[in-house]
Coordinates of C-alpha atoms in Angstrom, one line a residue:
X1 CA -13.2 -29.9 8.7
X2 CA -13.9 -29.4 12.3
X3 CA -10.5 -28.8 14.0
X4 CA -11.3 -31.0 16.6
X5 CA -11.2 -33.8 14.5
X6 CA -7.8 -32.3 12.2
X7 CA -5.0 -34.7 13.2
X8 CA -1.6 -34.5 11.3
X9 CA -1.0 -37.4 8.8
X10 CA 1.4 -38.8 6.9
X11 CA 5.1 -36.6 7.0
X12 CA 6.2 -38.2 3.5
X13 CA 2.5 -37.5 2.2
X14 CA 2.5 -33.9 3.5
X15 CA 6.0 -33.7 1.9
X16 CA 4.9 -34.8 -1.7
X17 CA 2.1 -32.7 -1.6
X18 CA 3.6 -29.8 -0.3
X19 CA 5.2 -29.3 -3.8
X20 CA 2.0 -28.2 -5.5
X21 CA 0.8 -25.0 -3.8
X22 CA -2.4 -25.4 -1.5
X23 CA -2.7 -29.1 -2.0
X24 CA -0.6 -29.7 1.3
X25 CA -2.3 -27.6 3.2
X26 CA -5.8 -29.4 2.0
X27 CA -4.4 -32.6 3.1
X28 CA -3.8 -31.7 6.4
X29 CA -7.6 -30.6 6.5
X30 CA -6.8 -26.5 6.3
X31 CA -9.4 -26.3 3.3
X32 CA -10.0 -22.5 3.1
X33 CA -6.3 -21.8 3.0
X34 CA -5.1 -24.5 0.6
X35 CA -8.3 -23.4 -2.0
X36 CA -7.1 -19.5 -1.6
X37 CA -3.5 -20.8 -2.4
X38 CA -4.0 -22.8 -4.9
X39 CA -6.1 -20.7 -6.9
X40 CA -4.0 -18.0 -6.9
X41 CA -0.9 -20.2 -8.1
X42 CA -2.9 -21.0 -11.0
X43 CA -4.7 -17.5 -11.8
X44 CA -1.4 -15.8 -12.0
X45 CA -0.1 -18.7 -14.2
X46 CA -3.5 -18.3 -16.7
X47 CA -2.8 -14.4 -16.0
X48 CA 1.0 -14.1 -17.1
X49 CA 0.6 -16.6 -20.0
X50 CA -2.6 -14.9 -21.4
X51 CA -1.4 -11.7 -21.0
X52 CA 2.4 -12.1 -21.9
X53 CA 3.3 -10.7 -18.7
X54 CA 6.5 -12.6 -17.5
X55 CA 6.8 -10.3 -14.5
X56 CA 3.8 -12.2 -12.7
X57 CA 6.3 -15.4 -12.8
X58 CA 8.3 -13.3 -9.8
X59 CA 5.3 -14.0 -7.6
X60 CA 4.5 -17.2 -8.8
X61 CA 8.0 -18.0 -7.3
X62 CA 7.7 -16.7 -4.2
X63 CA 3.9 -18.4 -3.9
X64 CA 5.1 -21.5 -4.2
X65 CA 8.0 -20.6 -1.7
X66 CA 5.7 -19.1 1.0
X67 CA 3.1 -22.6 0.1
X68 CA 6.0 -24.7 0.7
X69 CA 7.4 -24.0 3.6
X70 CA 4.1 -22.7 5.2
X71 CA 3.0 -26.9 5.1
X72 CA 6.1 -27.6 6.8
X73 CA 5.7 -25.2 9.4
X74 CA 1.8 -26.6 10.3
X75 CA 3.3 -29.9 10.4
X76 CA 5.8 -29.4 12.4
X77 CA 3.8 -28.0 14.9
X78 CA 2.9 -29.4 18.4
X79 CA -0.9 -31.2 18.7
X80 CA -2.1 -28.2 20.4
X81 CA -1.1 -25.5 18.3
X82 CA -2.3 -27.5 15.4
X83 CA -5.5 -27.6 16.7
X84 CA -5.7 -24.2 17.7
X85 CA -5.0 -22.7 13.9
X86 CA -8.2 -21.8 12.5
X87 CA -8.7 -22.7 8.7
X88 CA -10.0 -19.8 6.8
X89 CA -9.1 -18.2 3.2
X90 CA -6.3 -16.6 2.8
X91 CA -6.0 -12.5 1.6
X92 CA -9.1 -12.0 3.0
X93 CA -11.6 -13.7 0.4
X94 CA -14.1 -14.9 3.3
X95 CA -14.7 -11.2 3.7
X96 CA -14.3 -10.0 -0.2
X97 CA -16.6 -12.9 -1.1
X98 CA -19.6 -11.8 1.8
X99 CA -23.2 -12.1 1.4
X100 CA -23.7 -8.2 1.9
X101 CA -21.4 -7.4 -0.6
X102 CA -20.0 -4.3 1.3
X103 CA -16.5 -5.4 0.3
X104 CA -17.2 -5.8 -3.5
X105 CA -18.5 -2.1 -2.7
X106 CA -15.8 -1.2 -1.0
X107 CA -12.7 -2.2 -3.5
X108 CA -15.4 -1.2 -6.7
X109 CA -12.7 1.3 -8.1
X110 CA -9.7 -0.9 -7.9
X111 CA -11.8 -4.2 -9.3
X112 CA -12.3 -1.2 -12.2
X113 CA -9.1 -0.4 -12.9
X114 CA -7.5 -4.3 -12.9
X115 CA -10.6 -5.0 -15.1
X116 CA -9.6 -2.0 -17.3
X117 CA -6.1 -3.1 -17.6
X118 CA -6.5 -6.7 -17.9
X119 CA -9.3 -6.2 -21.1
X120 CA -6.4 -3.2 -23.1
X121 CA -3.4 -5.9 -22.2
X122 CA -5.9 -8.5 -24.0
X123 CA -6.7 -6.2 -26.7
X124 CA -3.0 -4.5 -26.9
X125 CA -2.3 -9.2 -27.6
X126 CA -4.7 -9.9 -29.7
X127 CA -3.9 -6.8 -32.3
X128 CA -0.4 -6.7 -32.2
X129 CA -0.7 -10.7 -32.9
X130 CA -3.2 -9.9 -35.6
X131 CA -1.1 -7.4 -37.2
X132 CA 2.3 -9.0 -36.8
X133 CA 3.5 -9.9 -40.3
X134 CA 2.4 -6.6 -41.4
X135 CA 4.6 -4.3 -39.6
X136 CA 8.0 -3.3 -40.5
X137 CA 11.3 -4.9 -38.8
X138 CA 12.0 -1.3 -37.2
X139 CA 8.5 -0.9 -35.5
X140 CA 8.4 -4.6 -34.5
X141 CA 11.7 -3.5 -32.9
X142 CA 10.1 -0.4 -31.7
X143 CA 7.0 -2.6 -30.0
X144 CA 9.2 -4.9 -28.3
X145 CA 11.6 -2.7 -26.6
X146 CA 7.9 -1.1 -25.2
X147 CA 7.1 -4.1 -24.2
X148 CA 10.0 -4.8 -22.0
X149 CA 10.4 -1.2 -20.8
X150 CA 7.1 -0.1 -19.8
X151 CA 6.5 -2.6 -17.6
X152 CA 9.6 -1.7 -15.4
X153 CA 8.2 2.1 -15.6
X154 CA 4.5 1.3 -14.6
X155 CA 6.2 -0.7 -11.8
X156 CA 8.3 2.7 -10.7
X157 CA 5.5 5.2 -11.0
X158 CA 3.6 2.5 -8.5
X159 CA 5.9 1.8 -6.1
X160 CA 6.8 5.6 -5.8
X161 CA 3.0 6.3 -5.4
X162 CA 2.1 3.3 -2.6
X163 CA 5.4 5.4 -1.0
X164 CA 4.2 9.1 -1.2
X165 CA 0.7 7.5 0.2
X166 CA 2.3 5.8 3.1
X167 CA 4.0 8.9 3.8
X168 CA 1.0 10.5 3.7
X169 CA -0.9 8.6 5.6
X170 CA 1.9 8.6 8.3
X171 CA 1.5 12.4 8.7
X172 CA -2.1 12.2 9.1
X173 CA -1.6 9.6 12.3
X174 CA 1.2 12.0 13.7
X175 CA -0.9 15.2 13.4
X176 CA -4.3 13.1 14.5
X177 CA -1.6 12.4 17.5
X178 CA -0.8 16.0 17.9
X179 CA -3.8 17.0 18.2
X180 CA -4.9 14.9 20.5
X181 CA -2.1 15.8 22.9
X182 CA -2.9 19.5 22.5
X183 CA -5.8 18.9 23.7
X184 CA -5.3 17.2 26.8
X185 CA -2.9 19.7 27.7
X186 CA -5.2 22.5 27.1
X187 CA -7.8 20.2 29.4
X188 CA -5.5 19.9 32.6
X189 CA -5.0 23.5 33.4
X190 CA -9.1 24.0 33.6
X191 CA -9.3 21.0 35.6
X192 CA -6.7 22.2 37.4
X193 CA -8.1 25.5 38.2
X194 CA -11.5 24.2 39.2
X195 CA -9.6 22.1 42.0
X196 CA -8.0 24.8 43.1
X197 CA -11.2 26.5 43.2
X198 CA -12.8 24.3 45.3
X199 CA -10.2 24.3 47.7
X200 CA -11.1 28.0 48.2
X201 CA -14.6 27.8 48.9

């Protein structure tokens, strides 16, 4: 829709649909964002129910939070600034989803590994489900403890590995940094002494 055109419409409407993420953002003509909101509310509902992961139901929550109140704050916007927001997907998906595929290239290894790990949680299902009445009380015991305990653990291991590669990262901009300032220092003495120079002659 051309934001020319976008004109704010009814406040109990935008209320009502403001419930369901992405459809209140639709009906006030942002497209792009209510599609990329809504089908992420609903991919990590098929995702946590297919893959008995009730951990993804944390981000549902806070989806629907962030959906909520993120209609309320376009509507309650002056004419201007709500014809100044562009509409455009969400999380970057315009890019991810571009003709020259250098993003799909670009995240190749990471589309591997939640590929990898979606396909063993469906297969890790699917056999324990298959083989359910023919394992002992104790290792049924056994499994579900697993269950609920490495989740928390894969959760640790990543959260302390996005940390170490922040801190990384941060050292690499501070030396970059230092080495830039050495070497403007080392560059104002020589153009210093060529002034000088001329001065002499």
């Amino acid at each position: 829709m051309n934001r020319m055109t976008r004109k704010k419409k009814s406040g109990f409407l935008t209320f009502c649909f403001s419930f369901l993420p992405g459809a209140g953002e639709m009906y006030l003509g942002f497209m792009k964002m209510g599609a990329s909101l809504m089908g992420m509310f609903f991919a990590l509902i098929g995702v946590a129910y297919a893959l008995n992961l009730p951990v993804l139901f944390f981000g549902i929550i806070v989806e629907w939070f962030y959906s909520f109140f993120h209609v309320h704050n376009l509507a309650g916007l002056t004419d201007e600034e709500f014809l100044s927001i562009e509409d455009g997907f969400l999380f970057r998906l315009d890019a991810f989803f571009g003709t020259d595929g250098k993003a799909v290239e670009k995240y190749r290894k990471t589309i591997a590994v939640v590929l990898v790990v979606v396909g063993v949680l469906l297969l890790w299902n699917g056999v324990k489900d298959a083989f359910y009445i023919y394992l002992p009380e104790a290792v049924w015991r056994f499994i579900l403890r697993m269950e609920r305990t490495v989740p928390k653990i894969v959760t640790g291991i990543v959260i302390i590995a996005g940390g170490c590669y922040m801190i990384r990262g941060k050292r690499e901009e501070l030396k970059e940094v230092i080495v830039d300032v050495e070497s403007t220092v080392q560059d104002v003495p020589s153009e210093r002494s060529g002034y000088g120079a001329g001065e002499n002659h």
